[in-house]
Coordinates of N, CA and C in Angstrom, one line a residue:
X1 N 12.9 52.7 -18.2 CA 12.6 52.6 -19.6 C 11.1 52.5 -19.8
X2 N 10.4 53.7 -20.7 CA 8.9 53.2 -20.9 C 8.2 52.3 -21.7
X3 N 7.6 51.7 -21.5 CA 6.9 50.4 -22.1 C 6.5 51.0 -23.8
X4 N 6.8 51.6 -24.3 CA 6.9 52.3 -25.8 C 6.1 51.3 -26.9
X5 N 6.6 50.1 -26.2 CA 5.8 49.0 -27.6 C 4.6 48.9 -27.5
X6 N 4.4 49.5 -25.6 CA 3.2 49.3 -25.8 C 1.7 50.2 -26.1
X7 N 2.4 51.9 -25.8 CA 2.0 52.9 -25.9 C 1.5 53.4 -27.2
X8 N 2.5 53.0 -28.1 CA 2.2 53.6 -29.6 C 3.0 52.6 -30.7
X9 N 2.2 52.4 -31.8 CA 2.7 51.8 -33.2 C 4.2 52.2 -33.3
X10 N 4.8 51.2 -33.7 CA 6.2 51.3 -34.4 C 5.9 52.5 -35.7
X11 N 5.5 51.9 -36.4 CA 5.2 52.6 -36.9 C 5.3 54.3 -37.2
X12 N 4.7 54.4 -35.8 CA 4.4 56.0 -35.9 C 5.9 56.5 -35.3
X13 N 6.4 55.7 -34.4 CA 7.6 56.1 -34.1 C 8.6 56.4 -35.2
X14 N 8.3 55.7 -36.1 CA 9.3 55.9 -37.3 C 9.1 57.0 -38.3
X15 N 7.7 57.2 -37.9 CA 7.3 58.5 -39.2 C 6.8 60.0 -38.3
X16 N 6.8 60.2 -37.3 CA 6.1 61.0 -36.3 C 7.5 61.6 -35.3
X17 N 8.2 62.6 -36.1 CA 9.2 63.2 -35.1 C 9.1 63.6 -33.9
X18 N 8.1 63.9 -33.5 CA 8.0 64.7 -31.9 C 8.0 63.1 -31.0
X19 N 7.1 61.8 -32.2 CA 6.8 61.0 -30.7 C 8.8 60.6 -30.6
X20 N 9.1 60.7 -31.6 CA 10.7 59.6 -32.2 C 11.5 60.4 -30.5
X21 N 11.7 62.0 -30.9 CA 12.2 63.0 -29.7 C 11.6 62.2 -28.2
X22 N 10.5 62.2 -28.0 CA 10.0 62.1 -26.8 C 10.7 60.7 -26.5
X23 N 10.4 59.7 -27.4 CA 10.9 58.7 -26.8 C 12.7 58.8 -26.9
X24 N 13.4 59.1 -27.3 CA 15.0 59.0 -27.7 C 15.1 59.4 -26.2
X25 N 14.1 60.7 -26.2 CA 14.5 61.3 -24.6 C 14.5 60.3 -23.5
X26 N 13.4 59.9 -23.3 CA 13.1 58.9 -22.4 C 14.0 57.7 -22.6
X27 N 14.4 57.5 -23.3 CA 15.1 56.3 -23.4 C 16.8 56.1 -23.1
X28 N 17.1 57.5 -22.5 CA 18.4 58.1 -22.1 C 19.2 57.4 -20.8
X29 N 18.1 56.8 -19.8 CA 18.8 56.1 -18.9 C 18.9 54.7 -19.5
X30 N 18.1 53.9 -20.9 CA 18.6 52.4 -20.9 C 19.9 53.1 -21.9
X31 N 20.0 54.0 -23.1 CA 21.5 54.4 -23.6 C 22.8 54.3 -22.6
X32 N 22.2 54.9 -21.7 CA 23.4 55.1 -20.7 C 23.6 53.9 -20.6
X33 N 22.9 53.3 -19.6 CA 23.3 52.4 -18.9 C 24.4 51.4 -20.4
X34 N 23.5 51.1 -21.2 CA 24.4 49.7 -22.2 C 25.6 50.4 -22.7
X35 N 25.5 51.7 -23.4 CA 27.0 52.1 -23.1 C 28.0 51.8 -22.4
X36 N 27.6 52.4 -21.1 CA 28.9 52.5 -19.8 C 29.0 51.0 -19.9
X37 N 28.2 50.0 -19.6 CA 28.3 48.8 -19.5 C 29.2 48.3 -21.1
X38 N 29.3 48.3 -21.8 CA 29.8 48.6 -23.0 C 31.5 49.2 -23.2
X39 N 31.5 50.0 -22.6 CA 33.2 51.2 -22.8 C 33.4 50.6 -21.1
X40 N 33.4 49.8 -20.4 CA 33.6 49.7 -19.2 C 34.0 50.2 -17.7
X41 N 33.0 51.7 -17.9 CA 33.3 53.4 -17.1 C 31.8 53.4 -17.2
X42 N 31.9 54.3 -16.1 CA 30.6 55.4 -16.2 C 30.8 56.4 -17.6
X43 N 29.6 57.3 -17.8 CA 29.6 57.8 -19.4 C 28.7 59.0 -18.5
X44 N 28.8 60.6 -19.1 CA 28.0 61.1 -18.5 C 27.4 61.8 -19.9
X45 N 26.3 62.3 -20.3 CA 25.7 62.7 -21.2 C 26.4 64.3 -21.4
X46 N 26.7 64.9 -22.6 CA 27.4 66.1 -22.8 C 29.4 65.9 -22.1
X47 N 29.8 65.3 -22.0 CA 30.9 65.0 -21.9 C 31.6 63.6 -22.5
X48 N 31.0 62.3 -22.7 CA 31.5 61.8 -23.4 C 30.9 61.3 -24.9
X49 N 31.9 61.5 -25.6 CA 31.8 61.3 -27.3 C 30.8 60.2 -27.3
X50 N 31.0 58.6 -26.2 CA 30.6 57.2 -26.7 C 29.1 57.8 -26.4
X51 N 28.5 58.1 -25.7 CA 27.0 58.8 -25.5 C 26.2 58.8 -26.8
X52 N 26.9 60.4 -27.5 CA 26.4 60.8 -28.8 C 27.1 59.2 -30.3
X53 N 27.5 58.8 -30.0 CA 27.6 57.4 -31.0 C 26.6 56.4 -30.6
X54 N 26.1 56.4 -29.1 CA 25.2 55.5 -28.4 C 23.5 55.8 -29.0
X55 N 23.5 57.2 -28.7 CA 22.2 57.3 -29.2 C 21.9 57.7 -30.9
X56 N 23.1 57.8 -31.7 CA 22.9 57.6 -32.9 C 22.5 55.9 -33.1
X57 N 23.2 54.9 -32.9 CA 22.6 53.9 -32.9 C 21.6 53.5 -32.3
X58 N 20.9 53.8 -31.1 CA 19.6 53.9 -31.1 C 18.5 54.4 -31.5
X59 N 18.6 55.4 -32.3 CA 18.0 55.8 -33.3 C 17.9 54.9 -34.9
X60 N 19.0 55.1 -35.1 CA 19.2 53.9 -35.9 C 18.5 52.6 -35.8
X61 N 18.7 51.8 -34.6 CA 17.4 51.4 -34.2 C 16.1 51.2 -34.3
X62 N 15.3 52.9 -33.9 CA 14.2 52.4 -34.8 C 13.5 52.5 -36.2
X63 N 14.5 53.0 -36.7 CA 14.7 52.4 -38.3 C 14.2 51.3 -38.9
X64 N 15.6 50.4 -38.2 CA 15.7 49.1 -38.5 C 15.3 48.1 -37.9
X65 N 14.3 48.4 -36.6 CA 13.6 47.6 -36.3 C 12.6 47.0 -36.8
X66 N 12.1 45.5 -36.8 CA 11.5 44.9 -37.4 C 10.4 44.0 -36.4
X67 N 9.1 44.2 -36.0 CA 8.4 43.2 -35.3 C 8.5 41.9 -35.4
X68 N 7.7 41.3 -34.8 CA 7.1 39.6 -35.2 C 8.7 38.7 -35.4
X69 N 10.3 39.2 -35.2 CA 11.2 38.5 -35.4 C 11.8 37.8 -34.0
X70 N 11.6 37.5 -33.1 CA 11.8 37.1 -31.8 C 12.8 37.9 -31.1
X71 N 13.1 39.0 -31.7 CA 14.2 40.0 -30.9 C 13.3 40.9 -29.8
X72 N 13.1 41.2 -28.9 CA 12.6 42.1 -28.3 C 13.1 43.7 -28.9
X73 N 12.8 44.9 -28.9 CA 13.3 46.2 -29.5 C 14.9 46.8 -28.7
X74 N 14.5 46.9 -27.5 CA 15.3 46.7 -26.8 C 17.0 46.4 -26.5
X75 N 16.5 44.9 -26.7 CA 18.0 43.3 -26.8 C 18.5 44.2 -28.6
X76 N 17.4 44.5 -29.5 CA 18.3 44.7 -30.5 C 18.8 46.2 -30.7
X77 N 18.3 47.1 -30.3 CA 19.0 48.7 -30.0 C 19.9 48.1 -29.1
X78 N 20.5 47.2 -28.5 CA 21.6 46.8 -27.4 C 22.5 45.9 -28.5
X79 N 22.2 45.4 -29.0 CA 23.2 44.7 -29.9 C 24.0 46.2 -31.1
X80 N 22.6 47.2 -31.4 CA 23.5 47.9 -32.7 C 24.3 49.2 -31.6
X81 N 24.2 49.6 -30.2 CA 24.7 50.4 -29.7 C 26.3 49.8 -29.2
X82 N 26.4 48.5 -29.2 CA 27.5 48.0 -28.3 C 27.9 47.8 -30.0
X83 N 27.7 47.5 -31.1 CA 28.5 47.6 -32.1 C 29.0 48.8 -32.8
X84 N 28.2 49.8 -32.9 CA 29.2 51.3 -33.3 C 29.8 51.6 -32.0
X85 N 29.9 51.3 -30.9 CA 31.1 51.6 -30.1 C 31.9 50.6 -30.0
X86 N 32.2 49.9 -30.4 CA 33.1 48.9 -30.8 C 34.0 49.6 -32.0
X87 N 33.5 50.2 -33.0 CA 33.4 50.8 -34.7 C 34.2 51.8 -34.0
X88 N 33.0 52.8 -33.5 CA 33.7 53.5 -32.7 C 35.6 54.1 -32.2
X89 N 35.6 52.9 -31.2 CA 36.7 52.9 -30.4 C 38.1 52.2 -31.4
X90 N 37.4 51.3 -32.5 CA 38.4 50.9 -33.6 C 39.2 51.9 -33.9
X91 N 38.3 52.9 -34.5 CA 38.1 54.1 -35.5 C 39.2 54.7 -34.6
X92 N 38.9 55.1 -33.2 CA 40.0 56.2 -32.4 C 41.3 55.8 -32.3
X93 N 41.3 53.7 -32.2 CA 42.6 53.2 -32.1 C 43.5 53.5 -33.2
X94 N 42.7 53.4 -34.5 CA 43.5 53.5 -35.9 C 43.8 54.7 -36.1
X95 N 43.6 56.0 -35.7 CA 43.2 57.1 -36.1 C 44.9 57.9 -35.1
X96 N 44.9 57.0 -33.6 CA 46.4 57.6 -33.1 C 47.6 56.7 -33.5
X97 N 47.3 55.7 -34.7 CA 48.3 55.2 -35.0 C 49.2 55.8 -36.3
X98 N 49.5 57.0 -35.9 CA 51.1 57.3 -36.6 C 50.9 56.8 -38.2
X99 N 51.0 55.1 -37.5 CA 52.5 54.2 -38.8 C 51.4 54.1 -39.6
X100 N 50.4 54.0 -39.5 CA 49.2 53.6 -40.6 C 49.1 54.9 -41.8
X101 N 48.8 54.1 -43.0 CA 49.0 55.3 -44.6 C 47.3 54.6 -44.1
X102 N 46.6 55.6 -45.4 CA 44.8 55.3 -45.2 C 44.8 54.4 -45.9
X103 N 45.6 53.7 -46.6 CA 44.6 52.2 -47.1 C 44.8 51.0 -46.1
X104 N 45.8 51.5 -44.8 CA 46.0 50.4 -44.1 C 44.8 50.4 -43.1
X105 N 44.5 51.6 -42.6 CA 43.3 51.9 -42.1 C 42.2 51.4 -42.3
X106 N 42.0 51.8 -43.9 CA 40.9 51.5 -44.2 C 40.3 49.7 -44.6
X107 N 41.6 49.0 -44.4 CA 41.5 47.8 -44.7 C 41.0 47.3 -43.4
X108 N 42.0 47.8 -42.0 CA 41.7 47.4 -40.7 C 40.2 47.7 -40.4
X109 N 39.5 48.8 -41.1 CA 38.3 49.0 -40.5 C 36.8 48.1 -40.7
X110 N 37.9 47.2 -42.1 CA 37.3 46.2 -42.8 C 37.1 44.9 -42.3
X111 N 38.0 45.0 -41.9 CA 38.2 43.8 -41.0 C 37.8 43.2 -40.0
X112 N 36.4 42.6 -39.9 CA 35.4 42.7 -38.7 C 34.6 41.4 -39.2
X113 N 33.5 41.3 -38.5 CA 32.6 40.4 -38.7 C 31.5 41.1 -39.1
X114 N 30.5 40.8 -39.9 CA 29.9 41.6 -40.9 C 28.6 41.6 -40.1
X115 N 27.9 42.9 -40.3 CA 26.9 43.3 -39.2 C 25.8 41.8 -38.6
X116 N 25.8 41.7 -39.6 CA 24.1 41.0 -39.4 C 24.7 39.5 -38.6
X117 N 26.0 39.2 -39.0 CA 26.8 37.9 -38.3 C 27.0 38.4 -36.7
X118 N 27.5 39.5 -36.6 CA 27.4 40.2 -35.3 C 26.2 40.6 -34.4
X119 N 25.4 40.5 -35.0 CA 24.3 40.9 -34.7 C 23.2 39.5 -33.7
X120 N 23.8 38.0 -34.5 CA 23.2 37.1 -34.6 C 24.5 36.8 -33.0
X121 N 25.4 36.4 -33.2 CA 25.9 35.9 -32.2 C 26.2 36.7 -31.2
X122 N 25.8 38.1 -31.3 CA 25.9 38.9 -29.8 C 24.1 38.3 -29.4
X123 N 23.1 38.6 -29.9 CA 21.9 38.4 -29.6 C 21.9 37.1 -28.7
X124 N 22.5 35.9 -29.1 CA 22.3 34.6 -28.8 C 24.0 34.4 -27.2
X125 N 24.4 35.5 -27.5 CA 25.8 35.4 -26.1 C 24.8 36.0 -25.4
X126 N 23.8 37.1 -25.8 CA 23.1 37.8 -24.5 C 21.5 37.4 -24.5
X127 N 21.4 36.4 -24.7 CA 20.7 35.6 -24.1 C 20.7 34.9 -23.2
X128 N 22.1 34.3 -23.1 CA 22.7 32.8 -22.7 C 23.1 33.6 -21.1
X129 N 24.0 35.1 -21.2 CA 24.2 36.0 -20.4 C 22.9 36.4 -19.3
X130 N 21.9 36.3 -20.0 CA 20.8 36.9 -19.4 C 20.7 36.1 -18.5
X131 N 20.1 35.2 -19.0 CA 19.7 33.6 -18.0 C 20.2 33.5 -17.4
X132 N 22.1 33.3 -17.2 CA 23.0 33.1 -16.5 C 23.3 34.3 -15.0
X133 N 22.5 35.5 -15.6 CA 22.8 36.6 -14.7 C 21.6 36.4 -13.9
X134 N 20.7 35.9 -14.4 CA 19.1 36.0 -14.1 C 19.1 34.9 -12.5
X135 N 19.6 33.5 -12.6 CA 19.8 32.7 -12.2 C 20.3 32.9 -11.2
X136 N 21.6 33.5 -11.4 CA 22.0 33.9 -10.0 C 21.4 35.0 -9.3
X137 N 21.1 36.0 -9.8 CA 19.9 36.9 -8.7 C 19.1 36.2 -8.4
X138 N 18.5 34.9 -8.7 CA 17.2 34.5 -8.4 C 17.6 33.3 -6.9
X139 N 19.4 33.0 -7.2 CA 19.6 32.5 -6.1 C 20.1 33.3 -4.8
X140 N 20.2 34.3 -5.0 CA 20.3 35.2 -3.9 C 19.4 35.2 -2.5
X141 N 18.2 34.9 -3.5 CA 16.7 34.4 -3.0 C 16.6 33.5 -2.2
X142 N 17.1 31.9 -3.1 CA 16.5 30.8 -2.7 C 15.6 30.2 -3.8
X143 N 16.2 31.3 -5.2 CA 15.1 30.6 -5.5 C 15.6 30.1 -7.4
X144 N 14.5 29.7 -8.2 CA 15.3 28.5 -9.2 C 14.5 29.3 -10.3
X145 N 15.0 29.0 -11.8 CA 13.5 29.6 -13.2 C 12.7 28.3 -12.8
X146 N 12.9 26.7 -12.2 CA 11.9 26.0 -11.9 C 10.8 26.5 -11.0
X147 N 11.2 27.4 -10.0 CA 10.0 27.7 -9.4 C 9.3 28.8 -9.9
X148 N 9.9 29.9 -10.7 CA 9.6 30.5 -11.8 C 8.1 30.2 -12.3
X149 N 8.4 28.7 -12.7 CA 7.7 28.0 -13.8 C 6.7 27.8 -13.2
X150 N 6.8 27.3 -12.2 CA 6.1 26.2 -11.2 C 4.7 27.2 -10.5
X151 N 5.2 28.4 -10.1 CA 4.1 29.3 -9.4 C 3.4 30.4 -10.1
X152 N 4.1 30.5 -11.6 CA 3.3 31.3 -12.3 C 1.6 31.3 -12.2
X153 N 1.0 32.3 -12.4 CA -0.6 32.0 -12.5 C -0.8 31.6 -13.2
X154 N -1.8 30.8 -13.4 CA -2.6 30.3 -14.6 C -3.9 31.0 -15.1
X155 N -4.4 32.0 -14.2 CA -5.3 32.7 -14.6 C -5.0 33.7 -14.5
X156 N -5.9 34.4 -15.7 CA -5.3 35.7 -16.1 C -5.2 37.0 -14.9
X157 N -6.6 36.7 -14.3 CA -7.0 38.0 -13.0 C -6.1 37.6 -11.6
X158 N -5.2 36.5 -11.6 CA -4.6 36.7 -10.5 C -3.0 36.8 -11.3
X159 N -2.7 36.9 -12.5 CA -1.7 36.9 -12.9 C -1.4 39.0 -13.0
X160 N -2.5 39.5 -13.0 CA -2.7 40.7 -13.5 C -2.1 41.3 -11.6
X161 N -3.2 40.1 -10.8 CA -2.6 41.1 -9.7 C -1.4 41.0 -9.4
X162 N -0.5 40.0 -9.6 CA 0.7 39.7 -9.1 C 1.3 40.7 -9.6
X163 N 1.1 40.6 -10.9 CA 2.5 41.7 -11.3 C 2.1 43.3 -11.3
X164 N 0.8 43.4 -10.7 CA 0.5 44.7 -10.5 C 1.2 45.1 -8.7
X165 N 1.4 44.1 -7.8 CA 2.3 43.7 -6.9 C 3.6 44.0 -7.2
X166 N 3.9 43.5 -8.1 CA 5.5 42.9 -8.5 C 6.0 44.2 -8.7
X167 N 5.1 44.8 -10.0 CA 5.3 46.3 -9.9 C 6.0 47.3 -9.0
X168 N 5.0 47.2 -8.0 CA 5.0 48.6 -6.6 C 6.1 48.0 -6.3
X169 N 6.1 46.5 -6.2 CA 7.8 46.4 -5.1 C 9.4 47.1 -6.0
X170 N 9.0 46.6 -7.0 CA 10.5 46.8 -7.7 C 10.7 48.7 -8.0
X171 N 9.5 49.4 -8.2 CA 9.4 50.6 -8.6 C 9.5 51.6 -7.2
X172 N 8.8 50.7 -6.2 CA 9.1 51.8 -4.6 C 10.1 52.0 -4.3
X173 N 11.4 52.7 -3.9 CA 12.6 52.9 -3.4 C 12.5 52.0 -2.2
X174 N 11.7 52.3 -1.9 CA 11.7 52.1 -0.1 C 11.4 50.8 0.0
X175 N 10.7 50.6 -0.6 CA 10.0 48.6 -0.6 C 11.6 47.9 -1.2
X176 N 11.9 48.2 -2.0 CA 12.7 47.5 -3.0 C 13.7 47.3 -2.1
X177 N 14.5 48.8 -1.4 CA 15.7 48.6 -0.3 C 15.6 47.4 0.9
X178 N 14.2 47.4 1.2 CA 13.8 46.8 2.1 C 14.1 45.3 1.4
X179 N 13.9 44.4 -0.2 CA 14.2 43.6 -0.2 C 15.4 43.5 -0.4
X180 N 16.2 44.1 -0.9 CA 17.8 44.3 -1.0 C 18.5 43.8 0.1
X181 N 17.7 44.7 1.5 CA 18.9 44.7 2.0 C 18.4 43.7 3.1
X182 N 17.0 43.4 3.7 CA 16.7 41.9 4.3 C 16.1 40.9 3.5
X183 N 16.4 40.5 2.0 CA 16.8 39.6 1.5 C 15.2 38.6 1.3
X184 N 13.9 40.2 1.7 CA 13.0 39.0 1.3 C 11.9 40.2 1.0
X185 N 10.3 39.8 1.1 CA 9.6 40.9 0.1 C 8.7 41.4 1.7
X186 N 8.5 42.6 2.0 CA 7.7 43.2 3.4 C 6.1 43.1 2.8
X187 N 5.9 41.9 3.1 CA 4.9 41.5 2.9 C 3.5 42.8 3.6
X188 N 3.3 43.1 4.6 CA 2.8 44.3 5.2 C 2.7 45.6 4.6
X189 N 3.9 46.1 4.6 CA 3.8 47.4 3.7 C 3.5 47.1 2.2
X190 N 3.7 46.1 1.5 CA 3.1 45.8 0.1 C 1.6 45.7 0.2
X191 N 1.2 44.9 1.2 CA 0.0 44.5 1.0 C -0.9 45.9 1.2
X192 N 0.0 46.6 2.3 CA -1.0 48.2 2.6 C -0.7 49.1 1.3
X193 N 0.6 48.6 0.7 CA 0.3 49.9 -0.7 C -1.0 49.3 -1.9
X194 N -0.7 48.3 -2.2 CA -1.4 47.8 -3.1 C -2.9 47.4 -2.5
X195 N -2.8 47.5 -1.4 CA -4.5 47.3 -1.1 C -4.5 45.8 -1.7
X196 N -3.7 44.6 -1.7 CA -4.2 43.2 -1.7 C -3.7 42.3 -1.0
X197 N -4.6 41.4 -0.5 CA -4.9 40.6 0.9 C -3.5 40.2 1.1
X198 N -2.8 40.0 2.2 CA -1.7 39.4 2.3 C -1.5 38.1 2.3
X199 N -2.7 37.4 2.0 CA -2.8 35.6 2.2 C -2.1 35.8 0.7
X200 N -3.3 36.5 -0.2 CA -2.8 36.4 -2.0 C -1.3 36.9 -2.0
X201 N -1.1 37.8 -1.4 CA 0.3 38.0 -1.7 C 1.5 36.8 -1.5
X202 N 1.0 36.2 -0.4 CA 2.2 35.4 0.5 C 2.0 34.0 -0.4
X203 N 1.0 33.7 -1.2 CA 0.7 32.7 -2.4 C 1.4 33.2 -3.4
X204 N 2.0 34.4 -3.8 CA 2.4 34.3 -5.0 C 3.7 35.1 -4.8
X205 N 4.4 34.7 -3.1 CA 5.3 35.7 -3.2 C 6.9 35.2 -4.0
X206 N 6.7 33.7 -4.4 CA 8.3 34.0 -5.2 C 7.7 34.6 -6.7
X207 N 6.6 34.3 -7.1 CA 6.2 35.1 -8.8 C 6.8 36.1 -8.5
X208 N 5.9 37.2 -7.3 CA 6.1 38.9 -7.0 C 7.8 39.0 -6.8
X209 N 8.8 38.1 -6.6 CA 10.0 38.2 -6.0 C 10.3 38.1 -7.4
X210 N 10.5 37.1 -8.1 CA 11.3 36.8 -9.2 C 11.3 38.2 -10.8
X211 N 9.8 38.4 -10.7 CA 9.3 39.5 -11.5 C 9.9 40.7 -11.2
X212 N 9.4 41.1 -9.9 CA 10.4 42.3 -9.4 C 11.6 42.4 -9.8
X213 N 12.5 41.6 -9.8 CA 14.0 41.2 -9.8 C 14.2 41.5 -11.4
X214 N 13.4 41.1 -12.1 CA 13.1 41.5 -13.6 C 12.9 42.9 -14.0
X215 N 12.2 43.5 -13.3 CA 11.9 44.9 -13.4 C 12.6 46.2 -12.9
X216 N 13.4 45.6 -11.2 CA 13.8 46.5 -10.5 C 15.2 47.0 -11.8
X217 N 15.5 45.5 -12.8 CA 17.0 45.7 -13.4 C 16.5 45.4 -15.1
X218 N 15.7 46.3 -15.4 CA 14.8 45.8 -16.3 C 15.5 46.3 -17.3
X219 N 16.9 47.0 -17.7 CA 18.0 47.7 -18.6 C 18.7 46.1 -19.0
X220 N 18.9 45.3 -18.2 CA 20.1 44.2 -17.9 C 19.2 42.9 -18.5
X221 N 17.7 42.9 -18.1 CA 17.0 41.3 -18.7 C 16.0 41.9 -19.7
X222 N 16.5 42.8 -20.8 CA 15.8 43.2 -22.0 C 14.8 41.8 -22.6
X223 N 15.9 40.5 -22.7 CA 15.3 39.5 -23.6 C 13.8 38.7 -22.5
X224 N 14.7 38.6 -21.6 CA 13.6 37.9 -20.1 C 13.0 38.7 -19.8
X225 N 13.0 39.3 -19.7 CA 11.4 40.6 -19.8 C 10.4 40.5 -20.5
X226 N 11.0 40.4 -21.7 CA 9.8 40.3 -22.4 C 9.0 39.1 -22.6
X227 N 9.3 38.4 -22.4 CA 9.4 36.5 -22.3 C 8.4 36.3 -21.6
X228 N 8.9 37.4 -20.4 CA 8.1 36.8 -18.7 C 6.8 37.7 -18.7
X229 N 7.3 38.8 -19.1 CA 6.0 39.7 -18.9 C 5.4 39.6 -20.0
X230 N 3.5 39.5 -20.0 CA 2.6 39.6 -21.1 C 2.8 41.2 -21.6
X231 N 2.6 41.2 -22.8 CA 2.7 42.5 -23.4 C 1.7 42.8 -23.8
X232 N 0.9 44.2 -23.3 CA -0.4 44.5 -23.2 C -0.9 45.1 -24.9
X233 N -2.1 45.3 -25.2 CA -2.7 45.0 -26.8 C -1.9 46.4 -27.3
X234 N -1.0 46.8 -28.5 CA -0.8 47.9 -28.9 C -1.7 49.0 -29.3
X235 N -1.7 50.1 -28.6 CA -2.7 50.7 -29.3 C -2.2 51.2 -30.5
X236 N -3.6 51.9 -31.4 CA -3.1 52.1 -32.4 C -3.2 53.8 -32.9
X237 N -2.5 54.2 -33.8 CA -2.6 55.6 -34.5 C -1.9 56.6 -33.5

């Protein structure tokens, strides 16, 4: 998913069709992914219906997005895509029921929890989710959000390198497999891509571990993403 909040004004996304396309495009593997995770299947683009309902409400989205409210853009295009497929899948249940005349339908379709209520307690279940998912990848590790806390930088120019670190590991195929599958960060081949000293690395390697972990599944910690990572100045126009 590309960093979009940070690339260009809301704004312009809302009034500027070509940037709105470019991004909807781009933004096709986090649709996917919260769908399928969503209708509980894989989903393939041009064959399943929940797709095209998925990225209508992503769109929808940036509509109704609103800055400065503590939702990340993200966590809330995830809250309105998992609710018109919910609407959705209602809609198909009522629709092969036979016995139903349309006012019974239309009463059943009524019969929900009203957006903005839904909106509020999915946001605060997938928060609580996040953490809970977050925690246990982090003990896969060995490791805690206390140490999290504990080794973050406190200055800005070594906080910049770390996650310019954290980066290459979770984005390299090859680096990332390597933590996957022996369970820790190849301190060597990082330090030869990134060109930084392996002492600084091996100083900040649960930050570079925990961040990565953040980024490598950066579709899944929408809310802890944004939390953890600083978000660079918006440009403008």
């Amino acid at each position: 998913m590309p960093e979009w909040e940070e690339l260009c004004s809301w704004q312009r996304l809302k009034e500027d069709s070509e940037a709105r396309e470019d991004f909807l495009a781009e933004s096709q593997t986090f649709i996917r992914h919260v769908a399928s995770q969503a209708c509980f299947r894989s989903l393939e683009w041009g064959r399943d219906d929940e797709l095209s309902e998925a990225l209508i409400a992503f769109n929808e989205a940036i509509d109704l997005f609103v800055e400065d409210r503590g939702v990340p853009f993200l966590a809330y295009a995830r809250v309105l895509i998992k609710r018109r497929l919910i609407d959705y899948h209602r809609r198909q249940r009522l629709r092969q029921s036979i016995s139903l005349d349309q006012d019974d339908i239309g009463r059943r379709v009524d019969v929900h929890l009203g957006i903005d209520d839904f909106r509020e307690q999915e946001q605060n279940r997938e928060r609580a989710e996040e953490i809970r998912q977050f925690s246990k990848a982090l003990g896969i590790f060995q490791l805690t959000f206390q140490d999290l806390v504990e080794v973050s930088p406190k200055h800005r120019d070594s906080r910049e390198t770390l996650l310019r670190a954290a980066r290459e590991l979770a984005f390299d195929l090859e680096l990332w497999h390597q933590v996957e599958s022996k369970g820790k960060v190849p301190m060597q081949a990082l330090s030869l891509k990134t060109q930084i000293h392996p002492k600084v690395l091996e100083r900040g390697r649960k930050y570079i571990l925990a961040v990565a972990l953040l980024l490598a599944n950066q579709n899944d910690y929408v809310y802890l993403r944004e939390y953890v990572l600083p978000r660079k100045k918006e440009a403008k126009g």
